[in-house]
Short mmCIF file of C-alpha atoms and ligand atoms in Angstrom, two decimals:
data_model
loop_
_atom_site.label_atom_id
_atom_site.label_comp_id
_atom_site.label_asym_id
_atom_site.label_seq_id
_atom_site.Cartn_x
_atom_site.Cartn_y
_atom_site.Cartn_z
CA MET T 1 -7.08 24.73 17.34
CA GLU T 2 -7.79 21.08 16.60
CA ASN T 3 -5.50 18.40 18.06
CA TYR T 4 -4.51 15.75 15.59
CA SER T 5 -1.97 12.98 15.02
CA ILE T 6 -0.36 11.79 11.82
CA LEU T 7 0.88 8.20 11.70
CA VAL T 8 2.66 6.65 8.75
CA PRO T 9 4.09 3.12 8.78
CA SER T 10 7.80 2.54 9.28
CA TYR T 11 9.68 0.03 7.13
CA THR T 12 12.65 -2.29 6.85
CA VAL T 13 14.14 -2.99 3.42
CA GLY T 14 16.81 -5.32 2.10
CA PRO T 15 17.44 -8.90 1.01
CA GLU T 16 17.21 -10.01 4.65
CA ALA T 17 14.55 -7.56 5.84
CA TYR T 18 12.53 -10.26 7.61
CA LYS T 19 15.34 -10.74 10.13
CA LYS T 20 14.01 -7.61 11.86
CA ILE T 21 10.65 -9.26 12.59
CA PRO T 22 11.45 -10.07 16.25
CA ASP T 23 12.62 -6.46 16.81
CA TYR T 24 9.49 -4.78 15.50
CA CYS T 25 6.75 -7.32 16.14
CA GLY T 26 7.79 -8.65 19.53
CA VAL T 27 6.11 -5.85 21.49
CA TYR T 28 2.72 -6.78 20.02
CA GLY T 29 2.71 -10.37 21.28
CA ARG T 30 4.02 -13.82 20.60
CA THR T 31 1.71 -15.46 18.08
CA ALA T 32 1.29 -14.31 14.51
CA VAL T 33 -1.02 -15.81 11.92
CA VAL T 34 0.16 -15.46 8.32
CA ILE T 35 -2.52 -14.59 5.75
CA GLY T 36 -1.59 -14.21 2.12
CA GLY T 37 -1.79 -15.14 -1.50
CA GLU T 38 -0.74 -18.65 -2.47
CA LYS T 39 2.27 -17.73 -4.61
CA ALA T 40 3.26 -14.95 -2.22
CA MET T 41 3.33 -17.29 0.77
CA ALA T 42 5.28 -19.87 -1.22
CA ALA T 43 7.87 -17.17 -1.96
CA ALA T 44 8.04 -15.90 1.63
CA LYS T 45 7.33 -18.88 3.88
CA ASP T 46 10.87 -20.25 4.35
CA LYS T 47 12.29 -16.82 5.02
CA LEU T 48 9.55 -16.00 7.50
CA LEU T 49 10.09 -19.24 9.39
CA ALA T 50 13.87 -18.72 9.41
CA ALA T 51 13.42 -15.16 10.66
CA VAL T 52 11.39 -16.13 13.73
CA ALA T 53 13.33 -19.31 14.54
CA GLY T 54 14.78 -19.03 18.02
CA SER T 55 12.84 -15.83 18.77
CA GLN T 56 9.83 -15.30 21.02
CA ILE T 57 7.49 -15.20 18.00
CA THR T 58 5.63 -18.22 16.65
CA LEU T 59 3.86 -18.36 13.31
CA SER T 60 0.72 -20.31 14.22
CA SER T 61 -0.47 -21.05 10.68
CA PHE T 62 -0.28 -20.00 7.05
CA ILE T 63 -3.71 -19.26 5.62
CA HIS T 64 -4.51 -18.65 1.97
CA TYR T 65 -6.73 -15.54 1.98
CA GLY T 66 -8.86 -16.33 -1.09
CA SER T 67 -8.83 -14.78 -4.53
CA ASP T 68 -10.29 -11.29 -4.09
CA CYS T 69 -10.57 -8.74 -1.31
CA THR T 70 -14.28 -9.03 -0.46
CA PHE T 71 -16.23 -8.40 2.74
CA GLU T 72 -17.26 -12.09 2.65
CA THR T 73 -13.65 -13.27 2.43
CA ALA T 74 -12.71 -11.08 5.39
CA LYS T 75 -15.64 -12.42 7.47
CA ALA T 76 -14.66 -16.02 6.68
CA LEU T 77 -11.09 -15.35 7.83
CA GLU T 78 -12.33 -13.66 11.00
CA ALA T 79 -14.28 -16.80 11.91
CA LEU T 80 -11.16 -19.00 11.91
CA PRO T 81 -9.85 -19.87 15.41
CA ALA T 82 -6.24 -19.47 14.25
CA VAL T 83 -7.00 -15.88 13.27
CA GLN T 84 -9.01 -15.11 16.40
CA GLN T 85 -6.31 -16.50 18.70
CA ALA T 86 -3.34 -14.75 17.11
CA ASP T 87 -1.87 -11.63 18.72
CA MET T 88 -1.08 -10.14 15.32
CA ILE T 89 -1.49 -10.77 11.61
CA PHE T 90 1.24 -10.97 8.97
CA ALA T 91 -0.19 -9.96 5.58
CA VAL T 92 1.84 -11.46 2.74
CA GLY T 93 1.26 -10.66 -0.92
CA GLY T 94 0.48 -8.04 -3.53
CA GLY T 95 -2.47 -5.73 -3.02
CA LYS T 96 -5.54 -7.87 -2.47
CA ALA T 97 -4.25 -10.07 0.35
CA VAL T 98 -3.03 -7.06 2.32
CA ASP T 99 -6.29 -5.19 1.73
CA THR T 100 -8.25 -8.21 3.00
CA VAL T 101 -6.11 -8.29 6.15
CA LYS T 102 -6.89 -4.57 6.72
CA LEU T 103 -10.59 -5.44 6.96
CA VAL T 104 -9.89 -8.42 9.26
CA ALA T 105 -7.58 -6.36 11.47
CA LEU T 106 -10.22 -3.65 11.79
CA ASP T 107 -12.98 -6.05 12.84
CA LEU T 108 -10.82 -8.09 15.22
CA LYS T 109 -8.87 -5.05 16.48
CA LYS T 110 -5.53 -6.74 15.90
CA PRO T 111 -2.28 -5.15 14.75
CA TYR T 112 -0.98 -6.28 11.38
CA PHE T 113 2.34 -6.12 9.55
CA SER T 114 2.75 -6.22 5.80
CA PHE T 115 5.15 -8.23 3.69
CA PRO T 116 4.82 -7.13 0.05
CA THR T 117 6.15 -9.84 -2.27
CA ILE T 118 5.78 -7.74 -5.44
CA ALA T 119 6.39 -4.03 -6.01
CA SER T 120 3.25 -2.99 -7.84
CA ASN T 121 1.27 -0.69 -5.55
CA CYS T 122 1.24 0.90 -2.11
CA ALA T 123 -1.32 -1.42 -0.48
CA ALA T 124 1.28 -2.61 2.06
CA THR T 125 1.66 0.94 3.39
CA SER T 126 -1.63 2.74 2.72
CA SER T 127 -4.72 2.81 4.92
CA LEU T 128 -7.06 2.12 2.01
CA ALA T 129 -8.68 -1.17 0.97
CA ILE T 130 -10.09 -1.74 -2.51
CA VAL T 131 -13.01 -4.11 -1.99
CA TYR T 132 -14.60 -6.24 -4.71
CA ASN T 133 -17.92 -8.09 -5.00
CA GLU T 134 -17.99 -11.88 -5.03
CA ASP T 135 -18.39 -11.82 -8.84
CA GLY T 136 -15.09 -9.94 -9.15
CA SER T 137 -16.62 -6.55 -9.95
CA PHE T 138 -15.56 -3.43 -8.04
CA CYS T 139 -17.49 -2.83 -4.81
CA ASP T 140 -16.07 -0.02 -2.70
CA PHE T 141 -13.04 1.91 -1.49
CA VAL T 142 -12.75 1.65 2.28
CA HIS T 143 -10.70 4.63 3.47
CA PHE T 144 -8.86 5.45 6.68
CA LEU T 145 -8.33 1.93 7.97
CA GLU T 146 -5.49 1.20 10.39
CA SER T 147 -2.23 1.01 8.51
CA ALA T 148 0.45 -1.62 9.05
CA LYS T 149 2.58 -1.31 12.18
CA HIS T 150 5.66 -1.94 10.06
CA VAL T 151 6.34 -2.91 6.43
CA PHE T 152 8.99 -5.53 5.62
CA VAL T 153 10.27 -5.13 2.06
CA ASP T 154 12.35 -8.16 1.10
CA THR T 155 14.10 -7.10 -2.10
CA GLU T 156 15.30 -10.61 -2.91
CA ILE T 157 11.70 -11.86 -3.14
CA ILE T 158 10.64 -8.76 -5.10
CA ALA T 159 13.55 -9.18 -7.55
CA LYS T 160 12.29 -12.68 -8.41
CA ALA T 161 8.67 -11.59 -9.04
CA PRO T 162 7.34 -11.42 -12.64
CA ILE T 163 8.36 -8.16 -14.27
CA GLN T 164 4.89 -6.90 -15.22
CA TYR T 165 4.16 -6.00 -11.61
CA LEU T 166 7.08 -3.60 -11.33
CA TRP T 167 6.44 -2.28 -14.84
CA ALA T 168 2.80 -1.41 -14.09
CA GLY T 169 3.75 -0.19 -10.61
CA ILE T 170 6.09 2.41 -12.11
CA GLY T 171 3.21 4.03 -14.02
CA ASP T 172 0.77 3.94 -11.14
CA THR T 173 3.42 5.47 -8.88
CA TYR T 174 4.53 8.40 -11.01
CA ALA T 175 0.84 9.23 -11.50
CA LYS T 176 0.83 10.05 -7.78
CA PHE T 177 3.06 13.08 -8.35
CA TYR T 178 1.12 14.50 -11.29
CA GLU T 179 -2.32 13.89 -9.80
CA VAL T 180 -1.46 15.17 -6.34
CA SER T 181 0.40 18.25 -7.54
CA VAL T 182 -2.40 19.27 -9.92
CA SER T 183 -5.13 18.51 -7.36
CA ALA T 184 -3.38 20.65 -4.74
CA LYS T 185 -2.73 23.59 -7.08
CA GLY T 186 -3.56 26.92 -5.46
CA GLU T 187 -4.45 25.35 -2.11
CA HIS T 188 -3.41 26.48 1.32
CA LEU T 189 -1.40 23.49 2.60
CA GLU T 190 -1.05 22.84 6.30
CA HIS T 191 2.00 20.91 7.50
CA TYR T 192 1.17 17.27 6.73
CA LYS T 193 -0.44 18.05 3.37
CA ALA T 194 2.57 20.15 2.36
CA VAL T 195 4.82 17.23 3.32
CA GLY T 196 2.69 14.88 1.20
CA VAL T 197 2.56 17.16 -1.84
CA ASN T 198 6.31 17.82 -1.74
CA LEU T 199 7.12 14.17 -1.11
CA SER T 200 5.09 13.18 -4.17
CA ARG T 201 7.86 14.67 -6.34
CA MET T 202 9.93 11.55 -5.51
CA CYS T 203 7.30 9.40 -7.20
CA ILE T 204 8.55 10.66 -10.58
CA ASP T 205 12.16 11.67 -9.81
CA THR T 206 13.13 8.21 -8.56
CA MET T 207 11.56 6.64 -11.64
CA MET T 208 13.46 8.92 -14.00
CA ASP T 209 16.73 8.05 -12.24
CA HIS T 210 16.35 4.34 -11.51
CA ALA T 211 13.39 2.68 -13.29
CA GLU T 212 15.14 1.61 -16.47
CA GLN T 213 17.91 -0.15 -14.57
CA ALA T 214 15.47 -1.54 -12.01
CA LEU T 215 13.49 -3.25 -14.76
CA LYS T 216 16.67 -4.85 -16.12
CA ASP T 217 17.61 -6.02 -12.63
CA ASN T 218 14.12 -7.42 -12.03
CA ARG T 219 14.45 -9.34 -15.28
CA ALA T 220 17.78 -10.75 -14.06
CA GLY T 221 16.40 -11.41 -10.56
CA VAL T 222 18.99 -9.17 -8.89
CA PRO T 223 18.03 -7.19 -5.74
CA SER T 224 20.12 -4.18 -6.81
CA TYR T 225 20.30 -0.64 -5.45
CA ASP T 226 18.18 0.68 -8.36
CA LEU T 227 15.53 -1.96 -7.83
CA GLU T 228 15.45 -1.13 -4.13
CA GLN T 229 14.91 2.60 -4.82
CA VAL T 230 12.07 1.90 -7.24
CA ALA T 231 10.43 -0.73 -5.01
CA LEU T 232 10.52 1.64 -2.02
CA THR T 233 8.99 4.42 -4.10
CA ILE T 234 6.15 2.18 -5.29
CA ILE T 235 5.45 0.57 -1.93
CA ILE T 236 6.43 3.17 0.69
CA THR T 237 6.62 6.69 -0.76
CA THR T 238 3.32 6.42 -2.62
CA GLY T 239 1.63 5.01 0.49
CA TRP T 240 2.95 7.81 2.68
CA VAL T 241 1.87 10.46 0.16
CA SER T 242 -1.62 9.00 -0.13
CA MET T 243 -2.02 9.09 3.66
CA LEU T 244 -0.58 12.59 4.07
CA VAL T 245 -2.64 14.29 1.37
CA ALA T 246 -5.95 12.95 2.68
CA ARG T 247 -6.36 12.72 6.41
CA ASP T 248 -10.13 12.68 6.05
CA HIS T 249 -12.67 12.93 3.27
CA THR T 250 -12.32 16.69 2.94
CA MET T 251 -9.59 17.86 0.58
CA ASP T 252 -8.40 14.53 -0.72
CA TYR T 253 -5.67 15.28 -3.26
CA ASN T 254 -5.28 11.66 -4.33
CA GLY T 255 -6.61 10.91 -7.80
CA GLY T 256 -6.99 12.96 -10.95
CA VAL T 257 -7.33 12.65 -14.73
CA ALA T 258 -5.07 9.57 -15.07
CA HIS T 259 -7.15 7.44 -12.70
CA ALA T 260 -10.46 8.86 -13.94
CA PHE T 261 -9.38 7.90 -17.46
CA PHE T 262 -8.64 4.31 -16.36
CA TYR T 263 -11.90 3.90 -14.45
CA GLY T 264 -13.87 5.50 -17.30
CA LEU T 265 -12.38 3.05 -19.82
CA CYS T 266 -13.38 0.20 -17.50
CA SER T 267 -16.97 0.92 -18.58
CA LEU T 268 -16.01 -0.55 -21.99
CA PRO T 269 -16.78 -4.29 -22.09
CA GLY T 270 -13.73 -6.47 -21.43
CA PHE T 271 -11.35 -3.54 -20.89
CA GLU T 272 -10.51 -4.07 -17.24
CA GLU T 273 -9.82 -7.81 -17.64
CA SER T 274 -7.34 -7.28 -20.47
CA HIS T 275 -5.33 -4.33 -19.13
CA LEU T 276 -2.95 -3.70 -16.25
CA HIS T 277 -4.18 -0.81 -14.10
CA GLY T 278 -0.78 0.90 -13.78
CA VAL T 279 -0.02 0.72 -17.50
CA VAL T 280 -3.26 2.48 -18.46
CA VAL T 281 -2.79 4.99 -15.65
CA ALA T 282 0.72 5.69 -17.02
CA PHE T 283 -0.90 6.63 -20.32
CA GLY T 284 -3.58 8.58 -18.45
CA VAL T 285 -0.85 10.85 -17.07
CA LEU T 286 0.01 11.89 -20.64
CA MET T 287 -3.69 12.83 -21.03
CA LEU T 288 -3.50 14.75 -17.73
CA LEU T 289 -0.46 16.73 -18.87
CA LEU T 290 -2.02 17.70 -22.21
CA ILE T 291 -5.23 18.79 -20.50
CA ASP T 292 -3.25 20.73 -17.90
CA GLY T 293 -1.18 22.44 -20.61
CA GLN T 294 2.17 21.09 -19.35
CA GLN T 295 3.79 20.61 -22.75
CA GLU T 296 7.42 20.29 -21.62
CA GLU T 297 6.61 17.83 -18.86
CA PHE T 298 4.49 15.91 -21.36
CA GLN T 299 7.44 15.50 -23.70
CA ALA T 300 9.80 14.48 -20.91
CA LEU T 301 7.36 11.87 -19.66
CA ARG T 302 6.66 10.56 -23.16
CA ASP T 303 10.41 10.10 -23.65
CA PHE T 304 10.56 8.25 -20.34
CA ASN T 305 7.63 6.00 -21.28
CA ARG T 306 9.38 5.11 -24.53
CA LYS T 307 12.52 4.14 -22.63
CA VAL T 308 10.67 1.76 -20.32
CA ASP T 309 8.08 0.55 -22.87
CA LEU T 310 5.10 2.17 -21.19
CA PRO T 311 2.37 3.35 -23.62
CA THR T 312 2.68 6.64 -25.53
CA LYS T 313 -0.10 6.27 -28.14
CA LEU T 314 -3.78 5.44 -27.83
CA SER T 315 -3.24 2.26 -29.85
CA ASP T 316 -0.66 1.07 -27.28
CA ILE T 317 -3.53 0.54 -24.83
CA GLY T 318 -5.75 -0.99 -27.50
CA VAL T 319 -8.40 1.73 -27.74
CA THR T 320 -9.55 4.21 -30.41
CA VAL T 321 -10.75 7.80 -30.23
CA ALA T 322 -14.29 6.41 -30.69
CA ASP T 323 -13.81 4.24 -27.59
CA VAL T 324 -12.69 7.29 -25.60
CA GLU T 325 -15.74 9.23 -26.85
CA LYS T 326 -17.93 6.41 -25.56
CA ALA T 327 -16.18 6.33 -22.17
CA ALA T 328 -15.82 10.12 -21.74
CA PRO T 329 -19.11 10.63 -19.81
CA GLU T 330 -17.86 8.05 -17.26
CA VAL T 331 -14.39 9.61 -17.10
CA VAL T 332 -15.68 13.07 -16.16
CA LYS T 333 -18.07 11.63 -13.54
CA ASP T 334 -15.31 9.69 -11.78
CA ALA T 335 -14.73 10.39 -8.08
CA ASP T 336 -11.01 10.96 -8.80
CA LEU T 337 -11.99 14.32 -10.29
CA GLU T 338 -14.04 15.46 -7.30
CA HIS T 339 -11.25 17.66 -6.01
CA TYR T 340 -9.60 19.22 -9.04
CA PRO T 341 -8.69 22.86 -9.69
CA TYR T 342 -10.98 23.05 -12.74
CA ARG T 343 -13.83 21.14 -14.31
CA VAL T 344 -12.62 18.45 -16.72
CA THR T 345 -15.06 18.16 -19.63
CA GLU T 346 -15.75 15.36 -22.12
CA ASP T 347 -14.36 17.60 -24.88
CA MET T 348 -11.04 17.96 -23.03
CA ILE T 349 -10.75 14.17 -22.70
CA VAL T 350 -11.58 13.50 -26.36
CA GLU T 351 -9.30 16.28 -27.60
CA ALA T 352 -6.35 14.90 -25.58
CA ALA T 353 -7.09 11.40 -26.88
CA ARG T 354 -7.07 12.73 -30.46
CA ARG T 355 -3.67 14.32 -29.91
CA LEU T 356 -2.32 11.07 -28.49
CA ASP T 357 -3.79 9.17 -31.42
CA THR T 358 -1.82 11.08 -34.00
CA ALA T 359 1.24 11.97 -31.88
CA GLU T 360 4.52 10.57 -33.17
ZN1 LIG X 401 -3.73 3.40 -9.24
#
């Protein structure tokens, strides 16, 4: 039998989550360099400084990471003395800043901690980095990086973030359940994969129970219980699931029709720039359910989307059946469909799009 270890990041959540920094970071050293997005650091800086005041930890400097997660950006950060001299890195921001820190941490062999300032994706928890080219185009997925030693989810900062992040994050997160459960259909699941597949159920259940209220609370800037449940599901649960259902490149259950649909549509000129990933993926799940023949679940999810203003018709994402026909060859080629229980054809994609074009 093979010996293996499964490690998923721990977290602290709450309006004063950063106060636990000395407890969880102290064992890794005394100096931390903060790397993050500009707005994210502005939102977090005072609280970070207050949290380490009087403790053994010093924040040596606050460095703006750049504008995209690229290999060049990571190399430039690695060359900075403040980064080289630090015992650990604090990654502050949405997805791109944390992903950049993952590359830096790997090269410099330093532990990092993440401080998500929006609830839009699971970058703070996952071991994946989405890397772009210098011109802003997609470059590569870098899998199986070190994950954060601990994730600090400050709900007060997240409650004050612009609402579109949470809104799109809800769609991207519930997609995790539908894509993982379909991808794993009929598989023999060893312990950690079974945990991941079963855990993915929370990616939709929590949304059904708390998302509508969480959006209202985000609009009002209130770090409520509902907002906390939804933020944890987006940032933590999804990250844990993604790590548990793919320990290596074999049998990766992440991904499916919803993501393939998004990436396929990105082949249409101007599409990616004018759409939020999670919102299109939310619609892609409706496509997934039609293709998979899950009529009841389809109706339940469409009702949910209506309640929270996520798209339910093709026109809601600004495309036509003709656009989908054009993108279909790219959709079916997408890597998200590599491990799927059946072959998804162009006809299936176009047929589902037609039904969502005329659906009430
Ligand atoms: Zn996604």
